[in-house]
């Protein structure tokens, strides 16, 4: 441990004060849960709410016995993935995939450029990996493709959905209101590919399906949740708790199978509490929102997901530079036109790297500052101060993520059912936990994300009615390759 100078001690005190602004107290999480329960009911009753609670017309989740070979593509926000999936019917599958970053200029251009780029990736994939095997495995002469499209759409049929609005930094005005399956199919046809887009899948629904196919338990998965570029969730809801559904399905003329008594709802929880009644707010959040393409929208997402955590950190670092950051050594130099002074230039993976830096001299953080952030010869004090900020931002993200998870387990009655099963169980009998599938680089790679999330679940237990013992009832598992497998499973029922 190095000895810090007085100026470094002062810097660190200031960093702790900023870090404290990100502290998300138990009562704050509990308030979030209560507000989420309210907005959930509102969204299920009335169309057109910010937290949209979109009916997906998917009325069952898989049990692991499904079989077949399918194509799937996933437009997530950062990458475009193309894959083929062979479902073996025993909760296992084989998957071949290719991943391409989406060129930045296509995110804000026109729809034709974006979708023809996507279709070309499908063409490369088929050519490279699978033309023979897949052709042989498919009885008909075209391949069924499930399209995972992780933006809010008004879905009117399994393979038809009109884009409501862009999120996650995309802005292609001419696509809004159009059927995104048709946009993709048109470009696929233009290339003469033997591929038919049979299902439109939100990544959250895909995650739910994939986890349900692969999960260890006998009963289905309750919730699929994404913590990647953006954040969102889809869960299994009782038809009787979706008052708006009757009118909506009549208006769109969409028929669906009522026999299961349930439907998967895509919550669009990124827009939870856009009114900012309960979400924590700091000057660094406000600066981010002001500079975003959609001020006042996706306020939950802007505090939780990968697209935003780096920018929150950048704002906090800039604030700390007024209080001695990078000033304790003469040799420290900062690139004035570098990432620290360029909005959106810090990737959330940087937070993971810093969070995981347990070297005594903060070598990894100093290295990252030098290589990615344009700061050379930062001191250990500087690095410690930055880690203090990172810790606050990352932990707040994970704790906020407990809000929709707790609320969903409570509102659906899943936790009530668990408690009943537990009361009825004979001594020694295992009661199956509430299964939750998660996907996305933030939950997968941010050090301690699930641990902090679980801490928050425990914190709310005494503060929210009916929540005593909740944390222990919840099982969280990564839905490996969730969007691909999920899209395949939905293409299968198409
Ligand atoms: P998508 O949202 O396109 O499906 P991902 O789930 O991979 O893709 O999420 C990408 C987001 O995750 C980006 O915002 C990126 O900054 C962030 N990210 C990537 N790697 C890491 C990491 N190691 N730790 C935390 N966040 C990460
Ligand atoms: Mg994704």
Short mmCIF file of C-alpha atoms and ligand atoms in Angstrom, two decimals:
data_model
loop_
_atom_site.label_atom_id
_atom_site.label_comp_id
_atom_site.label_asym_id
_atom_site.label_seq_id
_atom_site.Cartn_x
_atom_site.Cartn_y
_atom_site.Cartn_z
CA UNK A 1 0.00 0.00 0.00
CA UNK A 2 1.52 3.31 -0.99
CA UNK A 3 1.44 6.34 1.28
CA UNK A 4 -0.79 9.07 -0.12
CA UNK A 5 0.14 12.75 -0.05
CA UNK A 6 -2.17 15.28 1.58
CA UNK A 7 -3.46 16.44 -1.80
CA UNK A 8 -4.18 12.82 -2.75
CA UNK A 9 -6.02 12.31 0.55
CA UNK A 10 -8.14 15.36 -0.25
CA UNK A 11 -8.81 14.04 -3.75
CA UNK A 12 -9.87 10.70 -2.35
CA UNK A 13 -12.22 12.34 0.12
CA UNK A 14 -13.82 14.21 -2.77
CA UNK A 15 -14.09 10.98 -4.81
CA UNK A 16 -15.81 9.30 -1.85
CA UNK A 17 -18.24 12.18 -1.67
CA UNK A 18 -19.13 11.74 -5.36
CA UNK A 19 -19.29 7.97 -4.88
CA UNK A 20 -21.75 8.57 -2.04
CA UNK A 21 -24.08 10.33 -4.47
CA UNK A 22 -24.52 6.96 -6.21
CA UNK A 23 -25.41 5.09 -3.05
CA UNK A 24 -28.81 3.49 -3.48
CA UNK A 25 -30.25 2.93 0.00
CA UNK A 26 -32.58 0.01 0.83
CA UNK A 27 -35.55 2.37 1.10
CA UNK A 28 -34.76 3.79 -2.33
CA UNK A 29 -34.83 0.30 -3.88
CA UNK A 30 -38.05 -0.50 -1.99
CA UNK A 31 -39.68 2.69 -3.27
CA UNK A 32 -38.63 1.61 -6.74
CA UNK A 33 -40.37 -1.74 -6.30
CA UNK A 34 -43.61 -0.10 -5.13
CA UNK A 35 -43.59 2.33 -8.05
CA UNK A 36 -42.75 -0.49 -10.48
CA UNK A 37 -45.75 -2.50 -9.23
CA UNK A 38 -47.97 0.53 -9.85
CA UNK A 39 -46.64 1.25 -13.35
CA UNK A 40 -46.77 -2.44 -14.25
CA UNK A 41 -50.52 -2.55 -13.52
CA UNK A 42 -51.04 0.71 -15.37
CA UNK A 43 -49.19 -0.58 -18.43
CA UNK A 44 -51.19 -3.82 -18.41
CA UNK A 45 -54.46 -1.86 -18.24
CA UNK A 46 -53.92 1.05 -20.61
CA UNK A 47 -52.19 1.04 -24.01
CA UNK A 48 -49.69 3.79 -24.77
CA UNK A 49 -47.84 3.91 -21.44
CA UNK A 50 -44.10 4.64 -21.38
CA UNK A 51 -43.47 1.30 -19.69
CA UNK A 52 -45.42 -0.26 -22.52
CA UNK A 53 -46.05 -3.86 -21.29
CA UNK A 54 -46.32 -5.18 -24.85
CA UNK A 55 -48.35 -8.39 -25.38
CA UNK A 56 -46.21 -10.75 -27.50
CA UNK A 57 -48.88 -13.38 -28.35
CA UNK A 58 -46.43 -16.02 -27.17
CA UNK A 59 -48.56 -18.15 -24.84
CA UNK A 60 -46.23 -20.92 -23.71
CA UNK A 61 -42.59 -21.40 -22.80
CA UNK A 62 -40.53 -24.43 -23.94
CA UNK A 63 -39.72 -27.42 -21.76
CA UNK A 64 -36.52 -28.67 -23.38
CA UNK A 65 -37.95 -31.34 -25.71
CA UNK A 66 -38.11 -29.12 -28.81
CA UNK A 67 -36.08 -30.16 -31.91
CA UNK A 68 -34.89 -28.84 -35.29
CA UNK A 69 -32.44 -26.61 -37.16
CA UNK A 70 -33.14 -22.89 -37.49
CA UNK A 71 -31.45 -19.65 -38.44
CA UNK A 72 -31.53 -16.69 -36.10
CA UNK A 73 -30.29 -13.13 -36.30
CA UNK A 74 -30.01 -10.62 -33.48
CA UNK A 75 -29.86 -6.86 -33.83
CA UNK A 76 -28.95 -5.99 -30.25
CA UNK A 77 -27.64 -2.47 -30.18
CA UNK A 78 -23.90 -2.94 -30.43
CA UNK A 79 -23.48 -6.09 -32.51
CA UNK A 80 -25.32 -8.02 -35.19
CA UNK A 81 -25.23 -11.77 -34.72
CA UNK A 82 -26.15 -14.45 -37.22
CA UNK A 83 -26.43 -18.03 -36.06
CA UNK A 84 -27.80 -21.44 -36.80
CA UNK A 85 -29.11 -23.58 -33.98
CA UNK A 86 -29.65 -27.31 -33.85
CA UNK A 87 -32.03 -28.11 -30.99
CA UNK A 88 -31.43 -31.69 -29.83
CA UNK A 89 -34.63 -32.03 -27.78
CA UNK A 90 -32.89 -32.80 -24.47
CA UNK A 91 -32.34 -29.23 -23.20
CA UNK A 92 -29.12 -29.18 -25.27
CA UNK A 93 -28.25 -27.59 -28.58
CA UNK A 94 -25.38 -26.84 -30.92
CA UNK A 95 -24.87 -23.36 -32.20
CA UNK A 96 -22.72 -21.80 -34.91
CA UNK A 97 -22.47 -18.06 -34.92
CA UNK A 98 -20.88 -14.99 -36.47
CA UNK A 99 -20.84 -11.55 -34.88
CA UNK A 100 -20.23 -8.17 -36.56
CA UNK A 101 -20.19 -4.74 -34.93
CA UNK A 102 -22.86 -2.48 -36.41
CA UNK A 103 -21.13 0.41 -38.20
CA UNK A 104 -21.95 3.63 -36.33
CA UNK A 105 -23.03 5.50 -39.47
CA UNK A 106 -25.72 2.88 -40.16
CA UNK A 107 -27.33 3.57 -36.76
CA UNK A 108 -28.47 7.02 -37.81
CA UNK A 109 -28.79 6.69 -41.59
CA UNK A 110 -31.69 5.23 -43.57
CA UNK A 111 -33.44 1.90 -43.20
CA UNK A 112 -32.39 0.48 -46.56
CA UNK A 113 -28.67 0.82 -45.78
CA UNK A 114 -29.06 -0.82 -42.38
CA UNK A 115 -31.23 -3.75 -43.50
CA UNK A 116 -29.22 -4.49 -46.64
CA UNK A 117 -26.12 -4.61 -44.42
CA UNK A 118 -27.93 -7.13 -42.20
CA UNK A 119 -29.06 -9.26 -45.15
CA UNK A 120 -25.48 -9.36 -46.47
CA UNK A 121 -24.28 -10.74 -43.12
CA UNK A 122 -26.87 -13.52 -43.45
CA UNK A 123 -25.57 -14.26 -46.96
CA UNK A 124 -21.93 -14.46 -45.77
CA UNK A 125 -22.96 -16.72 -42.91
CA UNK A 126 -24.85 -19.21 -45.06
CA UNK A 127 -22.05 -19.29 -47.60
CA UNK A 128 -19.34 -19.75 -45.00
CA UNK A 129 -20.82 -22.08 -42.42
CA UNK A 130 -23.82 -23.99 -43.38
CA UNK A 131 -25.20 -24.08 -46.88
CA UNK A 132 -24.95 -27.88 -47.24
CA UNK A 133 -25.78 -29.11 -43.74
CA UNK A 134 -28.73 -26.82 -43.28
CA UNK A 135 -30.15 -27.50 -46.72
CA UNK A 136 -30.02 -31.21 -46.04
CA UNK A 137 -31.61 -30.83 -42.63
CA UNK A 138 -34.54 -28.79 -43.84
CA UNK A 139 -37.43 -30.60 -45.47
CA UNK A 140 -38.65 -27.53 -47.33
CA UNK A 141 -36.31 -25.59 -49.57
CA UNK A 142 -36.06 -22.48 -47.45
CA UNK A 143 -34.64 -21.84 -44.04
CA UNK A 144 -36.79 -20.48 -41.23
CA UNK A 145 -35.27 -17.46 -39.58
CA UNK A 146 -36.14 -15.94 -36.22
CA UNK A 147 -35.36 -12.22 -36.09
CA UNK A 148 -34.37 -10.93 -32.67
CA UNK A 149 -34.98 -7.22 -32.79
CA UNK A 150 -34.41 -5.49 -29.50
CA UNK A 151 -36.29 -2.24 -29.92
CA UNK A 152 -39.91 -1.45 -29.03
CA UNK A 153 -42.30 -2.71 -31.69
CA UNK A 154 -46.05 -2.96 -31.93
CA UNK A 155 -46.25 -6.64 -32.78
CA UNK A 156 -49.41 -7.56 -34.70
CA UNK A 157 -48.46 -11.10 -35.71
CA UNK A 158 -45.66 -13.55 -35.02
CA UNK A 159 -43.69 -12.23 -38.02
CA UNK A 160 -45.02 -8.71 -38.28
CA UNK A 161 -44.27 -5.74 -36.07
CA UNK A 162 -44.14 -2.00 -36.57
CA UNK A 163 -41.27 -0.08 -35.01
CA UNK A 164 -42.58 2.25 -32.29
CA UNK A 165 -39.35 4.16 -31.61
CA UNK A 166 -35.61 3.69 -31.63
CA UNK A 167 -33.57 3.41 -28.41
CA UNK A 168 -29.90 2.83 -27.53
CA UNK A 169 -28.56 5.60 -29.78
CA UNK A 170 -30.24 4.43 -33.00
CA UNK A 171 -32.12 7.06 -34.96
CA UNK A 172 -33.39 6.08 -38.42
CA UNK A 173 -36.58 8.09 -38.84
CA UNK A 174 -37.81 6.43 -42.05
CA UNK A 175 -38.04 3.04 -40.30
CA UNK A 176 -40.41 4.20 -37.57
CA UNK A 177 -43.88 2.78 -38.16
CA UNK A 178 -42.65 0.17 -40.66
CA UNK A 179 -42.79 -3.62 -40.32
CA UNK A 180 -39.20 -4.57 -39.52
CA UNK A 181 -39.65 -8.18 -40.72
CA UNK A 182 -40.67 -6.90 -44.12
CA UNK A 183 -37.68 -4.53 -44.22
CA UNK A 184 -35.36 -7.48 -43.59
CA UNK A 185 -37.21 -9.92 -45.90
CA UNK A 186 -37.04 -7.44 -48.78
CA UNK A 187 -33.25 -7.20 -48.56
CA UNK A 188 -32.92 -10.99 -48.12
CA UNK A 189 -35.02 -11.48 -51.27
CA UNK A 190 -32.94 -8.89 -53.13
CA UNK A 191 -29.93 -11.16 -52.53
CA UNK A 192 -31.88 -14.25 -53.63
CA UNK A 193 -31.36 -16.12 -50.35
CA UNK A 194 -33.55 -19.17 -49.54
CA UNK A 195 -34.52 -17.68 -46.18
CA UNK A 196 -37.89 -16.73 -44.75
CA UNK A 197 -38.32 -14.46 -41.73
CA UNK A 198 -40.96 -16.38 -39.78
CA UNK A 199 -40.75 -14.83 -36.32
CA UNK A 200 -40.02 -11.47 -34.80
CA UNK A 201 -38.57 -11.84 -31.35
CA UNK A 202 -37.62 -9.31 -28.73
CA UNK A 203 -34.29 -10.28 -27.15
CA UNK A 204 -35.94 -10.46 -23.74
CA UNK A 205 -38.51 -12.95 -25.02
CA UNK A 206 -35.70 -14.92 -26.65
CA UNK A 207 -33.81 -14.97 -23.38
CA UNK A 208 -36.90 -16.18 -21.54
CA UNK A 209 -37.46 -18.95 -24.11
CA UNK A 210 -33.83 -20.01 -24.23
CA UNK A 211 -33.51 -20.19 -20.48
CA UNK A 212 -36.76 -22.09 -20.21
CA UNK A 213 -35.48 -24.64 -22.78
CA UNK A 214 -32.15 -25.08 -21.00
CA UNK A 215 -32.99 -24.45 -17.33
CA UNK A 216 -32.42 -27.20 -14.81
CA UNK A 217 -35.89 -27.11 -13.24
CA UNK A 218 -39.11 -28.82 -14.30
CA UNK A 219 -41.27 -25.71 -14.29
CA UNK A 220 -40.78 -22.92 -16.81
CA UNK A 221 -38.77 -19.74 -16.45
CA UNK A 222 -40.67 -16.70 -15.12
CA UNK A 223 -38.59 -13.85 -16.47
CA UNK A 224 -35.97 -13.18 -19.14
CA UNK A 225 -33.91 -10.04 -18.52
CA UNK A 226 -31.31 -8.19 -20.56
CA UNK A 227 -28.49 -6.14 -19.09
CA UNK A 228 -26.45 -5.32 -22.20
CA UNK A 229 -26.37 -2.17 -24.33
CA UNK A 230 -29.85 -1.57 -22.97
CA UNK A 231 -31.97 -3.19 -20.29
CA UNK A 232 -35.40 -4.79 -20.62
CA UNK A 233 -37.37 -7.82 -19.48
CA UNK A 234 -40.12 -10.19 -20.60
CA UNK A 235 -42.14 -12.41 -18.29
CA UNK A 236 -45.05 -14.83 -18.14
CA UNK A 237 -48.26 -13.06 -17.09
CA UNK A 238 -51.76 -14.39 -16.43
CA UNK A 239 -54.28 -13.36 -19.12
CA UNK A 240 -56.60 -12.22 -16.32
CA UNK A 241 -54.03 -9.63 -15.29
CA UNK A 242 -53.84 -8.02 -18.77
CA UNK A 243 -57.06 -5.98 -19.02
CA UNK A 244 -55.97 -4.13 -22.19
CA UNK A 245 -55.40 -7.35 -24.14
CA UNK A 246 -59.00 -8.02 -25.22
CA UNK A 247 -59.41 -4.64 -26.89
CA UNK A 248 -55.92 -4.70 -28.40
CA UNK A 249 -56.25 -8.14 -29.96
CA UNK A 250 -59.71 -7.28 -31.34
CA UNK A 251 -58.40 -4.07 -32.90
CA UNK A 252 -55.44 -5.77 -34.56
CA UNK A 253 -57.43 -8.90 -35.40
CA UNK A 254 -54.74 -11.07 -33.78
CA UNK A 255 -55.95 -14.49 -32.67
CA UNK A 256 -54.09 -16.45 -30.03
CA UNK A 257 -54.32 -19.64 -28.08
CA UNK A 258 -56.03 -18.97 -24.72
CA UNK A 259 -55.57 -22.50 -23.38
CA UNK A 260 -52.45 -21.90 -21.30
CA UNK A 261 -54.07 -18.90 -19.58
CA UNK A 262 -50.84 -16.94 -19.84
CA UNK A 263 -48.99 -14.67 -22.25
CA UNK A 264 -45.43 -13.41 -22.40
CA UNK A 265 -45.30 -9.65 -21.85
CA UNK A 266 -42.40 -7.52 -23.08
CA UNK A 267 -42.25 -4.87 -20.38
CA UNK A 268 -39.95 -2.23 -21.98
CA UNK A 269 -38.79 -1.52 -18.41
CA UNK A 270 -35.99 0.69 -19.74
CA UNK A 271 -38.67 3.39 -19.61
CA UNK A 272 -39.55 2.65 -15.98
CA UNK A 273 -40.10 5.90 -14.05
CA UNK A 274 -39.35 8.35 -16.85
CA UNK A 275 -41.23 10.75 -14.55
CA UNK A 276 -38.29 10.42 -12.11
CA UNK A 277 -40.48 9.93 -9.04
CA UNK A 278 -38.24 7.35 -7.41
CA UNK A 279 -35.07 6.85 -9.45
CA UNK A 280 -31.84 8.28 -8.05
CA UNK A 281 -30.47 11.30 -9.87
CA UNK A 282 -27.07 12.99 -9.83
CA UNK A 283 -25.50 15.85 -11.81
CA UNK A 284 -23.66 13.16 -13.82
CA UNK A 285 -26.96 11.49 -14.78
CA UNK A 286 -28.49 14.83 -15.70
CA UNK A 287 -25.55 15.75 -17.93
CA UNK A 288 -25.84 12.39 -19.70
CA UNK A 289 -29.57 12.75 -20.25
CA UNK A 290 -29.19 16.24 -21.62
CA UNK A 291 -26.62 15.05 -24.19
CA UNK A 292 -28.58 11.96 -25.19
CA UNK A 293 -30.66 11.57 -28.39
CA UNK A 294 -33.78 11.07 -26.22
CA UNK A 295 -33.78 13.35 -23.15
CA UNK A 296 -36.35 12.38 -20.54
CA UNK A 297 -36.82 8.88 -21.99
CA UNK A 298 -35.44 5.47 -20.93
CA UNK A 299 -34.51 6.92 -17.53
CA UNK A 300 -34.15 3.51 -15.84
CA UNK A 301 -32.03 2.21 -18.71
CA UNK A 302 -29.81 5.29 -18.49
CA UNK A 303 -28.87 4.34 -14.92
CA UNK A 304 -28.43 0.64 -15.49
CA UNK A 305 -27.19 -0.48 -18.89
CA UNK A 306 -23.90 -0.71 -20.75
CA UNK A 307 -24.55 2.07 -23.20
CA UNK A 308 -24.65 4.60 -20.36
CA UNK A 309 -22.42 3.60 -17.44
CA UNK A 310 -19.24 4.70 -19.23
CA UNK A 311 -20.67 8.14 -19.89
CA UNK A 312 -21.82 8.55 -16.28
CA UNK A 313 -18.26 7.71 -15.25
CA UNK A 314 -16.82 10.19 -17.74
CA UNK A 315 -19.03 12.96 -16.33
CA UNK A 316 -17.96 12.10 -12.78
CA UNK A 317 -14.27 11.99 -13.76
CA UNK A 318 -14.53 15.41 -15.39
CA UNK A 319 -16.14 16.76 -12.20
CA UNK A 320 -13.33 15.27 -10.13
CA UNK A 321 -10.71 16.95 -12.30
CA UNK A 322 -11.83 20.24 -10.73
CA UNK A 323 -10.84 18.75 -7.38
CA UNK A 324 -7.31 17.62 -8.01
CA UNK A 325 -7.68 14.50 -10.18
CA UNK A 326 -4.54 14.00 -12.32
CA UNK A 327 -2.87 16.96 -10.62
CA UNK A 328 -0.84 15.34 -7.85
CA UNK A 329 2.17 14.47 -10.04
CA UNK A 330 3.96 16.80 -12.41
CA UNK A 331 4.45 14.10 -15.00
CA UNK A 332 0.76 13.30 -15.54
CA UNK A 333 -0.54 14.41 -18.92
CA UNK A 334 -4.03 14.38 -20.37
CA UNK A 335 -4.96 14.36 -24.04
CA UNK A 336 -7.19 17.45 -24.27
CA UNK A 337 -8.94 16.10 -27.36
CA UNK A 338 -9.03 12.57 -26.02
CA UNK A 339 -11.77 10.29 -24.72
CA UNK A 340 -12.17 12.09 -21.40
CA UNK A 341 -13.38 15.15 -23.28
CA UNK A 342 -15.46 13.29 -25.85
CA UNK A 343 -19.02 12.29 -24.96
CA UNK A 344 -19.86 8.54 -25.06
CA UNK A 345 -16.24 7.53 -25.50
CA UNK A 346 -15.79 5.37 -22.39
CA UNK A 347 -16.97 1.79 -22.86
CA UNK A 348 -18.62 0.07 -19.90
CA UNK A 349 -16.04 -2.71 -20.17
CA UNK A 350 -13.60 -0.11 -18.76
CA UNK A 351 -15.64 -0.05 -15.55
CA UNK A 352 -15.40 -3.83 -15.33
CA UNK A 353 -11.63 -3.67 -15.75
CA UNK A 354 -11.24 -1.00 -13.06
CA UNK A 355 -13.65 -2.74 -10.70
CA UNK A 356 -11.61 -5.93 -11.03
CA UNK A 357 -8.28 -4.19 -10.42
CA UNK A 358 -6.98 -5.49 -7.09
CA UNK A 359 -3.30 -4.88 -7.86
CA UNK A 360 -1.59 -2.98 -5.02
CA UNK A 361 -0.48 -0.09 -7.27
CA UNK A 362 -3.61 -0.11 -9.45
CA UNK A 363 -1.54 -1.15 -12.44
CA UNK A 364 -4.52 -2.28 -14.55
CA UNK A 365 -6.36 1.00 -14.02
CA UNK A 366 -3.26 3.06 -14.86
CA UNK A 367 -2.76 0.94 -17.98
CA UNK A 368 -6.36 1.47 -19.04
CA UNK A 369 -6.07 5.21 -18.43
CA UNK A 370 -3.01 5.28 -20.64
CA UNK A 371 -4.27 3.02 -23.42
CA UNK A 372 -7.96 3.91 -23.59
CA UNK A 373 -8.51 7.25 -21.90
CA UNK A 374 -5.57 9.35 -23.01
CA UNK A 375 -4.07 9.89 -19.54
CA UNK A 376 -0.40 9.04 -19.08
CA UNK A 377 1.47 8.63 -15.82
CA UNK A 378 -1.55 8.90 -13.53
CA UNK A 379 -0.77 8.28 -9.85
CA UNK A 380 -2.03 5.56 -7.58
CA UNK A 381 -4.13 8.20 -5.82
CA UNK A 382 -5.77 9.12 -9.15
CA UNK A 383 -6.51 5.47 -9.86
CA UNK A 384 -7.97 4.91 -6.38
CA UNK A 385 -10.20 7.93 -6.81
CA UNK A 386 -11.48 6.65 -10.15
CA UNK A 387 -12.12 3.20 -8.74
CA UNK A 388 -14.22 4.83 -6.01
CA UNK A 389 -16.43 6.38 -8.70
CA UNK A 390 -16.65 3.13 -10.67
CA UNK A 391 -17.69 1.22 -7.57
CA UNK A 392 -20.53 3.65 -6.90
CA UNK A 393 -21.83 3.63 -10.48
CA UNK A 394 -21.61 -0.14 -10.97
CA UNK A 395 -23.15 -1.02 -7.64
CA UNK A 396 -26.05 1.37 -8.20
CA UNK A 397 -26.73 -0.23 -11.57
CA UNK A 398 -26.86 -3.71 -10.04
CA UNK A 399 -29.03 -2.62 -7.10
CA UNK A 400 -31.52 -0.87 -9.37
CA UNK A 401 -31.70 -4.06 -11.42
CA UNK A 402 -33.28 -5.77 -8.41
CA UNK A 403 -36.37 -3.56 -8.76
CA UNK A 404 -38.08 -5.20 -11.77
CA UNK A 405 -36.98 -8.66 -10.67
CA UNK A 406 -38.53 -8.33 -7.21
CA UNK A 407 -41.67 -6.66 -8.53
CA UNK A 408 -42.23 -9.37 -11.17
CA UNK A 409 -41.87 -12.20 -8.65
CA UNK A 410 -44.36 -10.47 -6.35
CA UNK A 411 -46.94 -9.22 -8.88
CA UNK A 412 -47.27 -12.49 -10.78
CA UNK A 413 -47.87 -14.50 -7.62
CA UNK A 414 -44.75 -16.55 -8.38
CA UNK A 415 -43.41 -15.85 -4.90
CA UNK A 416 -46.75 -16.61 -3.22
CA UNK A 417 -46.79 -19.96 -5.05
CA UNK A 418 -43.24 -20.67 -3.95
CA UNK A 419 -44.14 -19.97 -0.32
CA UNK A 420 -47.18 -22.26 -0.52
CA UNK A 421 -45.13 -25.04 -2.10
CA UNK A 422 -42.55 -24.61 0.62
CA UNK A 423 -45.20 -24.80 3.36
CA UNK A 424 -46.66 -27.95 1.78
CA UNK A 425 -43.32 -29.67 1.24
CA UNK A 426 -42.36 -32.61 3.39
CA UNK A 427 -39.12 -32.17 5.36
CA UNK A 428 -36.09 -32.51 3.11
CA UNK A 429 -38.09 -32.03 -0.10
CA UNK A 430 -36.58 -29.49 -2.51
CA UNK A 431 -38.95 -26.74 -3.60
CA UNK A 432 -38.23 -25.44 -7.08
CA UNK A 433 -37.04 -21.84 -7.10
CA UNK A 434 -38.34 -19.01 -9.26
CA UNK A 435 -36.20 -19.20 -12.38
CA UNK A 436 -34.87 -16.06 -14.05
CA UNK A 437 -32.80 -16.05 -17.24
CA UNK A 438 -30.41 -13.18 -17.88
CA UNK A 439 -28.28 -12.13 -20.82
CA UNK A 440 -26.03 -9.22 -21.77
CA UNK A 441 -22.42 -8.24 -21.24
CA UNK A 442 -23.10 -6.15 -18.14
CA UNK A 443 -24.65 -8.95 -16.08
CA UNK A 444 -22.24 -11.45 -17.56
CA UNK A 445 -18.97 -9.57 -17.08
CA UNK A 446 -19.39 -6.78 -14.52
CA UNK A 447 -17.64 -8.08 -11.40
CA UNK A 448 -20.09 -8.68 -8.55
CA UNK A 449 -23.21 -7.66 -10.50
CA UNK A 450 -25.37 -10.57 -9.31
CA UNK A 451 -24.01 -10.30 -5.76
CA UNK A 452 -24.99 -6.62 -5.50
CA UNK A 453 -28.35 -7.34 -7.10
CA UNK A 454 -29.02 -10.05 -4.54
CA UNK A 455 -27.96 -7.79 -1.68
CA UNK A 456 -30.60 -5.32 -2.85
CA UNK A 457 -33.21 -8.10 -2.98
CA UNK A 458 -32.40 -8.92 0.64
CA UNK A 459 -32.50 -5.23 1.60
CA UNK A 460 -36.10 -4.80 0.43
CA UNK A 461 -37.41 -7.91 2.20
CA UNK A 462 -38.53 -6.06 5.35
CA UNK A 463 -39.67 -3.00 3.39
CA UNK A 464 -42.09 -4.37 0.79
CA UNK A 465 -45.26 -6.29 1.77
CA UNK A 466 -45.00 -10.01 1.07
CA UNK A 467 -41.28 -9.91 0.26
CA UNK A 468 -39.86 -11.61 3.38
CA UNK A 469 -37.52 -14.39 2.22
CA UNK A 470 -37.72 -13.38 -1.45
CA UNK A 471 -34.01 -13.41 -2.28
CA UNK A 472 -33.61 -17.04 -1.36
CA UNK A 473 -36.50 -18.04 -3.65
CA UNK A 474 -34.88 -16.63 -6.79
CA UNK A 475 -32.53 -18.54 -9.07
CA UNK A 476 -30.69 -16.47 -11.68
CA UNK A 477 -28.99 -18.13 -14.62
CA UNK A 478 -27.27 -16.85 -17.73
CA UNK A 479 -29.26 -17.79 -20.83
CA UNK A 480 -26.23 -18.76 -22.85
CA UNK A 481 -26.68 -17.64 -26.47
CA UNK A 482 -30.16 -16.66 -25.38
CA UNK A 483 -31.24 -14.51 -28.27
CA UNK A 484 -30.24 -17.08 -30.90
CA UNK A 485 -31.75 -20.10 -29.21
CA UNK A 486 -34.84 -18.13 -28.22
CA UNK A 487 -35.42 -16.95 -31.77
CA UNK A 488 -35.02 -20.53 -32.99
CA UNK A 489 -37.58 -21.74 -30.46
CA UNK A 490 -40.07 -19.13 -31.63
CA UNK A 491 -39.32 -19.85 -35.30
CA UNK A 492 -40.13 -23.47 -34.43
CA UNK A 493 -43.67 -22.71 -33.33
CA UNK A 494 -44.21 -20.43 -36.36
P1 LIG B 1 -26.10 -6.23 -27.25
O1 LIG B 1 -26.72 -5.27 -26.31
O2 LIG B 1 -25.78 -5.64 -28.60
O3 LIG B 1 -26.86 -7.50 -27.37
P2 LIG B 1 -24.05 -6.98 -25.28
O4 LIG B 1 -24.96 -7.77 -24.44
O5 LIG B 1 -22.70 -7.56 -25.54
O6 LIG B 1 -24.62 -6.60 -26.71
O7 LIG B 1 -23.87 -5.59 -24.55
C1 LIG B 1 -23.03 -4.61 -25.06
C2 LIG B 1 -22.84 -3.57 -23.97
O8 LIG B 1 -22.13 -4.13 -22.88
C3 LIG B 1 -22.05 -2.36 -24.43
O9 LIG B 1 -22.71 -1.20 -23.94
C4 LIG B 1 -20.71 -2.51 -23.73
O10 LIG B 1 -20.22 -1.27 -23.31
C5 LIG B 1 -21.02 -3.35 -22.53
N1 LIG B 1 -19.91 -4.26 -22.20
C6 LIG B 1 -19.11 -4.95 -23.05
N2 LIG B 1 -18.19 -5.66 -22.38
C7 LIG B 1 -18.40 -5.41 -21.06
C8 LIG B 1 -17.76 -5.82 -19.85
N3 LIG B 1 -16.70 -6.62 -19.85
N4 LIG B 1 -18.28 -5.37 -18.68
C9 LIG B 1 -19.34 -4.54 -18.65
N5 LIG B 1 -19.97 -4.11 -19.76
C10 LIG B 1 -19.51 -4.52 -20.94
MG1 LIG B 2 -28.14 -8.82 -26.64
#
